[in-house]
XYZ file of C-alpha atoms in Angstrom:
508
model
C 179.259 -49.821 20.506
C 175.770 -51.666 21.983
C 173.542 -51.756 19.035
C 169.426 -51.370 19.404
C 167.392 -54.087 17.974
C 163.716 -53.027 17.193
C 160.884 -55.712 17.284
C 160.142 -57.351 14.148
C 157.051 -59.207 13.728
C 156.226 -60.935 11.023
C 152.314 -59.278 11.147
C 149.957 -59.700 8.741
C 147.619 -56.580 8.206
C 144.067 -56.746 10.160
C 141.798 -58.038 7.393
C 144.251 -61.090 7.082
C 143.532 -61.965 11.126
C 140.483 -63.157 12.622
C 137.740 -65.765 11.199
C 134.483 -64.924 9.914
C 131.708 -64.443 12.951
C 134.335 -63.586 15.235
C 133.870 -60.373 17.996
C 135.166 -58.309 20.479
C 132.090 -57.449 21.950
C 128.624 -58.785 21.151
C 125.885 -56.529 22.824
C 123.110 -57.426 25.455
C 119.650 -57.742 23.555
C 117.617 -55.110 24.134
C 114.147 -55.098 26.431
C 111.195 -54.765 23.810
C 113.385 -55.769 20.959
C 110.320 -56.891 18.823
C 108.956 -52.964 19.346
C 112.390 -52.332 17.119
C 112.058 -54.667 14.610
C 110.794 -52.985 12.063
C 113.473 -50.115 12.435
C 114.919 -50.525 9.150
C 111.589 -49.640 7.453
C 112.150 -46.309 9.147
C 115.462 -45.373 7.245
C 114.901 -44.467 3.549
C 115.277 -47.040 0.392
C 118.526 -45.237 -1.039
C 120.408 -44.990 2.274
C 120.141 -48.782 3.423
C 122.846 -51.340 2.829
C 122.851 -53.863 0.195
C 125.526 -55.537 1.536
C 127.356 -55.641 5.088
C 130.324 -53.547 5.142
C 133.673 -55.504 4.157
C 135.716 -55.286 7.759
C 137.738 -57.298 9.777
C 136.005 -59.756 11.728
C 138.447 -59.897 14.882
C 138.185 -60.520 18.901
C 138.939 -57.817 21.481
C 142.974 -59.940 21.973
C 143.788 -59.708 18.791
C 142.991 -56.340 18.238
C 145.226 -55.275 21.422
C 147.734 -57.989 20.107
C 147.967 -56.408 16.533
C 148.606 -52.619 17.314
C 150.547 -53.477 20.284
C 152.901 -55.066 17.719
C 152.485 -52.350 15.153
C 153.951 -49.606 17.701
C 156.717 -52.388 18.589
C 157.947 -51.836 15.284
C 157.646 -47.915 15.242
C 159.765 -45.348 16.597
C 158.998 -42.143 18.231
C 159.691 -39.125 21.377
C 158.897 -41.865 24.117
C 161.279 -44.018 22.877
C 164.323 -42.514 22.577
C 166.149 -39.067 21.201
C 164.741 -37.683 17.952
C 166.804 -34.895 17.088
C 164.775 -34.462 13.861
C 166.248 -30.301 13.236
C 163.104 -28.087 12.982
C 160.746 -30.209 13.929
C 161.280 -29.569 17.757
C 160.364 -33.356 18.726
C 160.664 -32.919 22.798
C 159.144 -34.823 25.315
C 155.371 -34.162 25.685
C 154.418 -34.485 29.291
C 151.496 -36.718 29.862
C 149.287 -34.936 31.783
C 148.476 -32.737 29.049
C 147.641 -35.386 27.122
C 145.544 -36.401 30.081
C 143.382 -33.042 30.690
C 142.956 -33.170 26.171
C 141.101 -36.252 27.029
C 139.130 -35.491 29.706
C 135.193 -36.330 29.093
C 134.821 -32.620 29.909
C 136.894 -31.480 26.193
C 136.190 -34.684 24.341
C 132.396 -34.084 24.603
C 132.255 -30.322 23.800
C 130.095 -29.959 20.492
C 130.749 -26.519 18.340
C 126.996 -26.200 18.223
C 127.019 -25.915 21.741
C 125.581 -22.231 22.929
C 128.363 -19.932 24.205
C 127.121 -19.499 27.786
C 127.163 -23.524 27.701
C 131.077 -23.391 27.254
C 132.468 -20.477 29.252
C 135.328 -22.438 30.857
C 136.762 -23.383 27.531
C 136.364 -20.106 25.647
C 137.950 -18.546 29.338
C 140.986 -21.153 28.777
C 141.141 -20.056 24.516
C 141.084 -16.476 25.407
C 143.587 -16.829 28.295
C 145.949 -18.456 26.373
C 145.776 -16.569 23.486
C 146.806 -13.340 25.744
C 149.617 -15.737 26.681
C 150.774 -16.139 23.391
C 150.890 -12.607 22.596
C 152.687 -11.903 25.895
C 155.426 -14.435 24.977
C 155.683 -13.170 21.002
C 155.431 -9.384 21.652
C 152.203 -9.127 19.670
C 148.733 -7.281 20.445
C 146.261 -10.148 19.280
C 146.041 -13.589 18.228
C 143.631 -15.915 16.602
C 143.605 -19.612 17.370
C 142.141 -20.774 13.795
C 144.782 -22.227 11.581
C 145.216 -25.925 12.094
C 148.574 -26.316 11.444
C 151.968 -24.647 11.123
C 151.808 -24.005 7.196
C 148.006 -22.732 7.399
C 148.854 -20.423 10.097
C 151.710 -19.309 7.245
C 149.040 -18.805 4.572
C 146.627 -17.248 7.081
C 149.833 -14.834 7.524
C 150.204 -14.283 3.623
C 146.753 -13.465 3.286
C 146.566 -10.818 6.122
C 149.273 -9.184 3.875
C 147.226 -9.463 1.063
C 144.505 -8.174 2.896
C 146.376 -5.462 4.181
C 147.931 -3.956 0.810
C 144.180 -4.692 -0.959
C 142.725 -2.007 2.096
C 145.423 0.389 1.124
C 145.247 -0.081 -2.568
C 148.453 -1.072 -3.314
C 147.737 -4.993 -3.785
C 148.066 -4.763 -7.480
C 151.767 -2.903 -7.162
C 152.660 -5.032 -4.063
C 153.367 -8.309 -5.964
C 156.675 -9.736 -4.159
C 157.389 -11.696 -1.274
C 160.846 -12.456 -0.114
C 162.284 -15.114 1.573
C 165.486 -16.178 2.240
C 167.099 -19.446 0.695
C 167.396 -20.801 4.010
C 163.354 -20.324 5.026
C 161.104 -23.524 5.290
C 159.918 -24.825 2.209
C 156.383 -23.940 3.743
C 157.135 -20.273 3.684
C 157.698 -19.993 -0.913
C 154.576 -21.502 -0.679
C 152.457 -19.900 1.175
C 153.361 -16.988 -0.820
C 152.468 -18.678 -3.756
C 149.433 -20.067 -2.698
C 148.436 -16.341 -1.242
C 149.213 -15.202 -5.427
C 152.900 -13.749 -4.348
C 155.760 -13.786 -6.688
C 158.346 -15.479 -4.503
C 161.868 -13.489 -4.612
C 164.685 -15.465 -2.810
C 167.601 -13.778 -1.256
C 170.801 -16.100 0.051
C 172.856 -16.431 3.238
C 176.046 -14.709 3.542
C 178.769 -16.251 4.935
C 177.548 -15.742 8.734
C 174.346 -17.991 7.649
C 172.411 -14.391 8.173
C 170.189 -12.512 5.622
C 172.954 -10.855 2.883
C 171.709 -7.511 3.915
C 172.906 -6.451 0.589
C 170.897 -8.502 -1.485
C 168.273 -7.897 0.168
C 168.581 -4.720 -0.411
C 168.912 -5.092 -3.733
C 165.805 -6.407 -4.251
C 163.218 -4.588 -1.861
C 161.337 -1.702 -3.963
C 158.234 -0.966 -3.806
C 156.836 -3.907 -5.029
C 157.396 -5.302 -2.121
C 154.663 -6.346 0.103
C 156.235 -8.459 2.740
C 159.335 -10.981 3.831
C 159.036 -14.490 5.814
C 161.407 -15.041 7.730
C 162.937 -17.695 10.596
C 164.684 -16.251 13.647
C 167.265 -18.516 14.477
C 167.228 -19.292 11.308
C 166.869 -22.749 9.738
C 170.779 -23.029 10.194
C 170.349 -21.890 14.356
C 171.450 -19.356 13.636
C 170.157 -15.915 14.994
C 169.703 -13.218 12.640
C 171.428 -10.317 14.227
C 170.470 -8.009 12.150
C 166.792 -8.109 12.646
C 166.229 -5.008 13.363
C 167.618 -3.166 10.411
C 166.069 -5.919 8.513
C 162.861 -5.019 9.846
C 163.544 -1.167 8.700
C 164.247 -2.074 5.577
C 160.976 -3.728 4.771
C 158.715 -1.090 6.711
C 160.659 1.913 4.945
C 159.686 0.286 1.650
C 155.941 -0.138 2.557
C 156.484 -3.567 3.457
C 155.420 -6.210 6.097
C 157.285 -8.684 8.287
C 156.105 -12.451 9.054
C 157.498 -14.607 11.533
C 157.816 -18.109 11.186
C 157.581 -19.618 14.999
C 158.545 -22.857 13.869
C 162.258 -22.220 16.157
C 160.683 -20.401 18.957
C 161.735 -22.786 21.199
C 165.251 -21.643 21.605
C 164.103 -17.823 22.450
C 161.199 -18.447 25.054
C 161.791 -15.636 27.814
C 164.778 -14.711 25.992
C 163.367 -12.546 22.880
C 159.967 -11.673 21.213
C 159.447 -11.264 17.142
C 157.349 -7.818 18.343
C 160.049 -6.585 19.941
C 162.417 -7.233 16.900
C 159.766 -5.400 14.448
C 158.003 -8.322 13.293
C 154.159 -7.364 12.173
C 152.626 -11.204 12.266
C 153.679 -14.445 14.005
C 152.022 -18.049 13.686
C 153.556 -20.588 16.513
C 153.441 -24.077 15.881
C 150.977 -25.202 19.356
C 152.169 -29.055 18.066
C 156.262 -28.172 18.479
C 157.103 -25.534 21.162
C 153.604 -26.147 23.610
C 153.034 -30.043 24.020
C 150.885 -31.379 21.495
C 152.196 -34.553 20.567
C 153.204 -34.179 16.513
C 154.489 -36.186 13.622
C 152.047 -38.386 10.822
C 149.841 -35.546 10.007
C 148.570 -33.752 13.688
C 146.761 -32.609 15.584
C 147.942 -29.093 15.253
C 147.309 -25.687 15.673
C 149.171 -22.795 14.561
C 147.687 -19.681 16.050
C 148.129 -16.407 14.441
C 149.077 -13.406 16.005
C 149.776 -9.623 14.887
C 150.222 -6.039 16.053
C 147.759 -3.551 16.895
C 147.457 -2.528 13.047
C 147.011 -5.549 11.599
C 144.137 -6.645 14.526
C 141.271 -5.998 11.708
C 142.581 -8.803 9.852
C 142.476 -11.761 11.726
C 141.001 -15.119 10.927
C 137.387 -15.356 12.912
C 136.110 -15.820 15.522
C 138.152 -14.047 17.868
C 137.705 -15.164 21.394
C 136.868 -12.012 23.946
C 135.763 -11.268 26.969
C 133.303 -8.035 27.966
C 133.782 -8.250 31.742
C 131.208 -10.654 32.619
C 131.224 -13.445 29.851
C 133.835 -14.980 27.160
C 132.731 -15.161 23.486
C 133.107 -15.396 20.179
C 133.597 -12.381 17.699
C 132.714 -12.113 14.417
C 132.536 -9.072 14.205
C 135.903 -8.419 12.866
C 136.248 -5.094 10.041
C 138.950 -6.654 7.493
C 139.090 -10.086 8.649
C 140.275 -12.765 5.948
C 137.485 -14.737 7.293
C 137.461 -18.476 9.105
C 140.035 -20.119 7.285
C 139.553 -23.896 9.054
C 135.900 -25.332 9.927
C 134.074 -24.162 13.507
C 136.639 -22.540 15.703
C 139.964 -24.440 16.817
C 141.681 -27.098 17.644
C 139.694 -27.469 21.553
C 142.204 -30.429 22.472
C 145.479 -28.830 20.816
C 144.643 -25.495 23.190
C 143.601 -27.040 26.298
C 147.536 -28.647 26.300
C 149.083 -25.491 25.190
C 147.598 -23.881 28.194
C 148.040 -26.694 30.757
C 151.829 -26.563 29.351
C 152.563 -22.991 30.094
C 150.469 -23.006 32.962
C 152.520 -25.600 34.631
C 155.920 -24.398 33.247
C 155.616 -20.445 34.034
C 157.613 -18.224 32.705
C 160.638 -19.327 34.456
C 160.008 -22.526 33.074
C 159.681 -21.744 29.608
C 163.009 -19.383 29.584
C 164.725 -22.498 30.772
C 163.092 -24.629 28.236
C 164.889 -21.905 25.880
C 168.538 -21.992 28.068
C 168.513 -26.145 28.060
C 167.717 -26.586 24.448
C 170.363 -24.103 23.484
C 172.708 -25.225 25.427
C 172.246 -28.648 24.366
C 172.358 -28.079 20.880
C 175.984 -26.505 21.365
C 177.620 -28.802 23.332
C 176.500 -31.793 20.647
C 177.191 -29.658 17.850
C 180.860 -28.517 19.543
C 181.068 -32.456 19.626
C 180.522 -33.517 16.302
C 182.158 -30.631 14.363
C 185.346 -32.169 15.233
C 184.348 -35.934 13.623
C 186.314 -36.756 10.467
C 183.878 -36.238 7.512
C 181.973 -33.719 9.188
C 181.834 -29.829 9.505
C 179.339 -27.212 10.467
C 179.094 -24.538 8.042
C 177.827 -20.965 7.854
C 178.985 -18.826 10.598
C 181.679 -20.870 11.540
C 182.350 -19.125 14.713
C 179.475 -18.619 15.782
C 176.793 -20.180 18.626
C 173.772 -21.894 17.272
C 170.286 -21.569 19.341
C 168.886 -24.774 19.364
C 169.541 -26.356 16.322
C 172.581 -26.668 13.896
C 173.326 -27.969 10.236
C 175.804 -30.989 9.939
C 177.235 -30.997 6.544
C 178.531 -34.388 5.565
C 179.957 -33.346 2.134
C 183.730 -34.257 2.984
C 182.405 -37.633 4.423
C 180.616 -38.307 1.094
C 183.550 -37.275 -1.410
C 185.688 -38.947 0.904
C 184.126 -42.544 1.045
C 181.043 -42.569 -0.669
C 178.593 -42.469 2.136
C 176.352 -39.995 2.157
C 174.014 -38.619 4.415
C 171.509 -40.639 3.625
C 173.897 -43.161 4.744
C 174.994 -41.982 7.642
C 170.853 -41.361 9.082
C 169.802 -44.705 8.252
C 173.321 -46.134 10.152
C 172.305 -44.006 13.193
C 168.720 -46.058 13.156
C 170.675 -49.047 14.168
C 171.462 -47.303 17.357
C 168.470 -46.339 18.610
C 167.981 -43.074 17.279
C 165.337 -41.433 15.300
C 167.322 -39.629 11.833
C 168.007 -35.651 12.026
C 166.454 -34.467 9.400
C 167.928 -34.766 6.134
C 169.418 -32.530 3.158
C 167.333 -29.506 4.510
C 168.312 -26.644 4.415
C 168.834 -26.799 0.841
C 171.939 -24.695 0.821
C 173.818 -27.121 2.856
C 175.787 -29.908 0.617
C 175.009 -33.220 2.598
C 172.840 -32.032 4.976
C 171.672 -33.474 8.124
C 169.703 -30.967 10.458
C 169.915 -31.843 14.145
C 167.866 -30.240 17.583
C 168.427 -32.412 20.171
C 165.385 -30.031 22.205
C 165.540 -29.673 25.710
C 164.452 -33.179 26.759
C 167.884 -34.955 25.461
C 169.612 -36.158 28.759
C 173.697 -35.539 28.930
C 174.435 -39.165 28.473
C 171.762 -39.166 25.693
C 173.862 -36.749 23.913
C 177.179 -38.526 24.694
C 175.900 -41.325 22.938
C 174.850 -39.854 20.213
C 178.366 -38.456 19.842
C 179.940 -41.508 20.174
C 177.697 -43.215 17.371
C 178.407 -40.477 15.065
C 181.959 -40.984 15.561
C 181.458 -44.519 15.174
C 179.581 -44.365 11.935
C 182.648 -42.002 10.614
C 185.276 -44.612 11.582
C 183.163 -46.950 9.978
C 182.646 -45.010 6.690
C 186.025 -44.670 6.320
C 187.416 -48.075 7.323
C 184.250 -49.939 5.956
C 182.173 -47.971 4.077
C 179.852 -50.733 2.672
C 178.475 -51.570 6.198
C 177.318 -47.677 5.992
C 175.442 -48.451 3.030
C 174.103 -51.569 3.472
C 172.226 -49.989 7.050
C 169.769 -50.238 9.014
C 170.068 -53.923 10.175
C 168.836 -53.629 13.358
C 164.922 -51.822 12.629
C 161.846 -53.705 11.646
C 162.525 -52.875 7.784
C 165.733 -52.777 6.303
C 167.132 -50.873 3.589
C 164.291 -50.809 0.788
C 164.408 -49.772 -2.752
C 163.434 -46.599 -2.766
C 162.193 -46.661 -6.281
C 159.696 -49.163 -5.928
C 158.697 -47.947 -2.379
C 157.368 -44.761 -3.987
C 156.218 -46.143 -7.197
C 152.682 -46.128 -8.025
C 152.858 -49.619 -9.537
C 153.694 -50.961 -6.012
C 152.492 -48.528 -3.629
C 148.842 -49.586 -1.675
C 147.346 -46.892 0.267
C 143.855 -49.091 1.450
C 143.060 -52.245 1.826
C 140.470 -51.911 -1.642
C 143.328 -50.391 -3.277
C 145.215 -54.019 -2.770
C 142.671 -55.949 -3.373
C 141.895 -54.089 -6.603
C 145.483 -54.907 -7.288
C 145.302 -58.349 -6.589
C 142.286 -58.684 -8.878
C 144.000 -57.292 -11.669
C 146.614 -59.996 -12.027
């Protein structure tokens, strides 16, 4: 098996480069310079410098030089597959990347008047009809700035909802399924739910039993993933959805697995009430390290009143911004959206269609099951839950006979994979799955991509169980090896700014 060897530089950080003086661009002098000289007498006594600011001193070459060897040593979609399971990390064509970076978005200022910015309130409002057309909802609002706010944004149009009808202080309970994103419990929370958790049967569905069991009239909504955070799809949806409704309550829809149903199926259609999307998974915005993202919220006609604000509309003649919303939970994120995030959502469906983005659905899903129908039969490994069942695009690897087996773990078995050239699945999530490792290999994973990623799984197996301390000695091959994980976390050794480690240094 050909191993992948990552660059590994032996580079200092930035402040530890360069001599004092040095530049990467000195600036011409300026005609009537003496005219200026006295500018500093202009800005006020308290807001002047003391001292000059403490930064690198470093020519235009060794900048380029020194983050051109930083990204050597990193890993990520344009290098190779990342099948990291519910994160949806696909190939993010470039020209949308291009158009979010045109002078003509970059430049845009929120102060700007309306009538100044009709093309990019035409492209908002266009694409948020889009977004309801592919979801089965009446209305969205682009606000929330990521995945998780667009979650709380959801939690608080239910709060908002049951406070109009005067029924917040009875409707106290959220429920979500053991196999939801972490995100979802805590929205609720964070929205002042009581979180009620429900488990998977033996399908990997919602245990319509317990579920039942615990809806009452306390209940004010459910969260829920569909597929699931296993791939699987819920197939009961709809008498899910007539459960909660009979009992008063609502139904959220996590889009963060949309991917595998574009063209195929819509949360309105299914009886869903609200649905965020994730603009930085499914639509093209590169993601990973903290954003940009966006995760627009959208609703049916009932719940309209409550959206985040502005709304973007359109009377006919001009696009614009309305406030002017009854029940609204207000702006939930500074100014108005993400303006870069959008404009590649909308070049990406623009330039897909809807033909495109049904086959987006068809290729992920397919790929998913012919890796999965791959590794299920490597010793050490099984996929459980619904054992007979497809999987959208996603499925759970459990490595649990692996582990009990040899001792690797894993943990084990995604940092051996690194040493191949792949990014990890991600790991021990969901929760309910011993030995976890989570794994969407989204629609941009070539067949041979997938081959090999077979045939290093298999290889990692034979290895575990013929030589199980090379599993746990890995990676060798990255930039970093294996590192204690203790310390690597520890406050006592952890540095998160260059004043921070000097500070340090000081102290000993």
């Amino acid at each position: 098996m050909e191993e992948f060897r990552q660059a590994k530089w032996s580079e200092p950080i930035i402040f530890e480069i360069g001599s004092k003086g040095r530049r990467g661009y000195s600036f011409p002098g300026l005609d009537g310079e003496e005219a200026c000289s006295d500018i500093i007498s202009h800005i006020p006594e308290n807001l002047r410098r003391k001292n000059y600011p403490d930064l690198p001193e470093l020519s235009e070459v060794e900048v380029v030089r020194h983050f051109i060897r930083l990204s050597q040593m990193n890993f990520g979609v344009d290098n190779g597959l990342y099948p990291l399971g519910s994160c949806t990390m696909k190939y993010n064509p470039k020209i949308n990347d291009s158009l979010a970076s045109s002078d003509r978005v970059r430049w845009i200022h929120p102060y700007q008047p309306e009538e100044t910015i009709q093309g990019m309130l035409e492209i908002a409002y266009k694409l948020a009809e889009w977004l309801a057309e592919i979801t089965g909802m009446d209305k969205f609002s682009l606000q929330p700035a990521a995945g998780a706010h667009g979650e709380f944004a959801g939690a608080l149009i239910i709060r908002a909802y049951h406070k109009l009808n005067g029924e917040l202080e009875q409707r106290t309970d959220i429920i979500v399924p053991d196999s939801a994103h972490g995100t979802n419990p805590a929205s609720a929370a964070m929205a002042g739910f009581n979180v009620i958790t429900i488990p998977t049967n033996e399908d990997g569905c919602v245990d319509i039993d317990a579920l039942k069991s615990v809806v009452s009239s306390r209940t004010a909504g459910l969260m829920l993933t569909n597929p699931n955070t296993l791939g699987i799809f819920e197939r009961n949806i709809r008498e899910i959805a007539e459960i909660i409704h009979e009992n008063g309550g609502l139904l959220y829809y996590d889009g963060a697995n949309i991917n595998a149903i574009l063209g195929k199926a819509r949360p309105g259609d299914m009886g869903f009430d609200i649905v965020h999307l994730n603009l930085h998974k499914t639509f093209a915005t590169p993601h990973g390290g903290g954003g940009p993202g966006a995760g627009p919220i959208g609703v049916k006609k009932h719940l309209r009143d409550f959206l985040p604000i502005p709304l973007v509309e359109y009377d006919g003649e001009k696009y614009y911004l309305e406030y002017n919303v009854p029940h609204s939970i207000g702006m939930i994120s500074g100014f108005y959206f993400k303006f870069d995030v959008i404009i590649r959502a909308f070049a990406y469906i623009l330039s897909m269609g809807a033909e495109g983005l049904e086959k987006v659905a068809e290729i992920s899903v397919l790929n998913a099951n012919y890796l999965a129908s791959k590794l299920a039969n490597i010793r050490g490994f099984e996929i459980p839950y619904g054992r007979n069942r497809f999987r959208k695009h996603e499925f759970v690897l459990s490595c649990s006979k692996l582990k009990s087996e040899t001792e690797v773990s894993a943990k084990n078995v995604a940092k051996r994979i690194l040493d191949y050239g792949f990014h990890a699945p991600t790991m021990y999530f969901p929760p309910i799955v011993e030995e976890a490792l989570m794994i969407e290999p989204t629609e941009s994973a070539s067949l041979e991509e997938i081959d090999k990623f077979a045939e290093v799984m298999a290889s990692i197996s034979k290895e575990a169980y013929e030589n199980p301390e090379k599993v746990l000695g890995a990676p060798y091959n990255t930039s970093v090896g294996l590192v204690d994980e203790v310390k690597a976390s520890h406050p006592k050794y952890l540095c998160l700014s260059w004043r921070m480690y000097k500070k340090k240094l000081s102290q000993k």
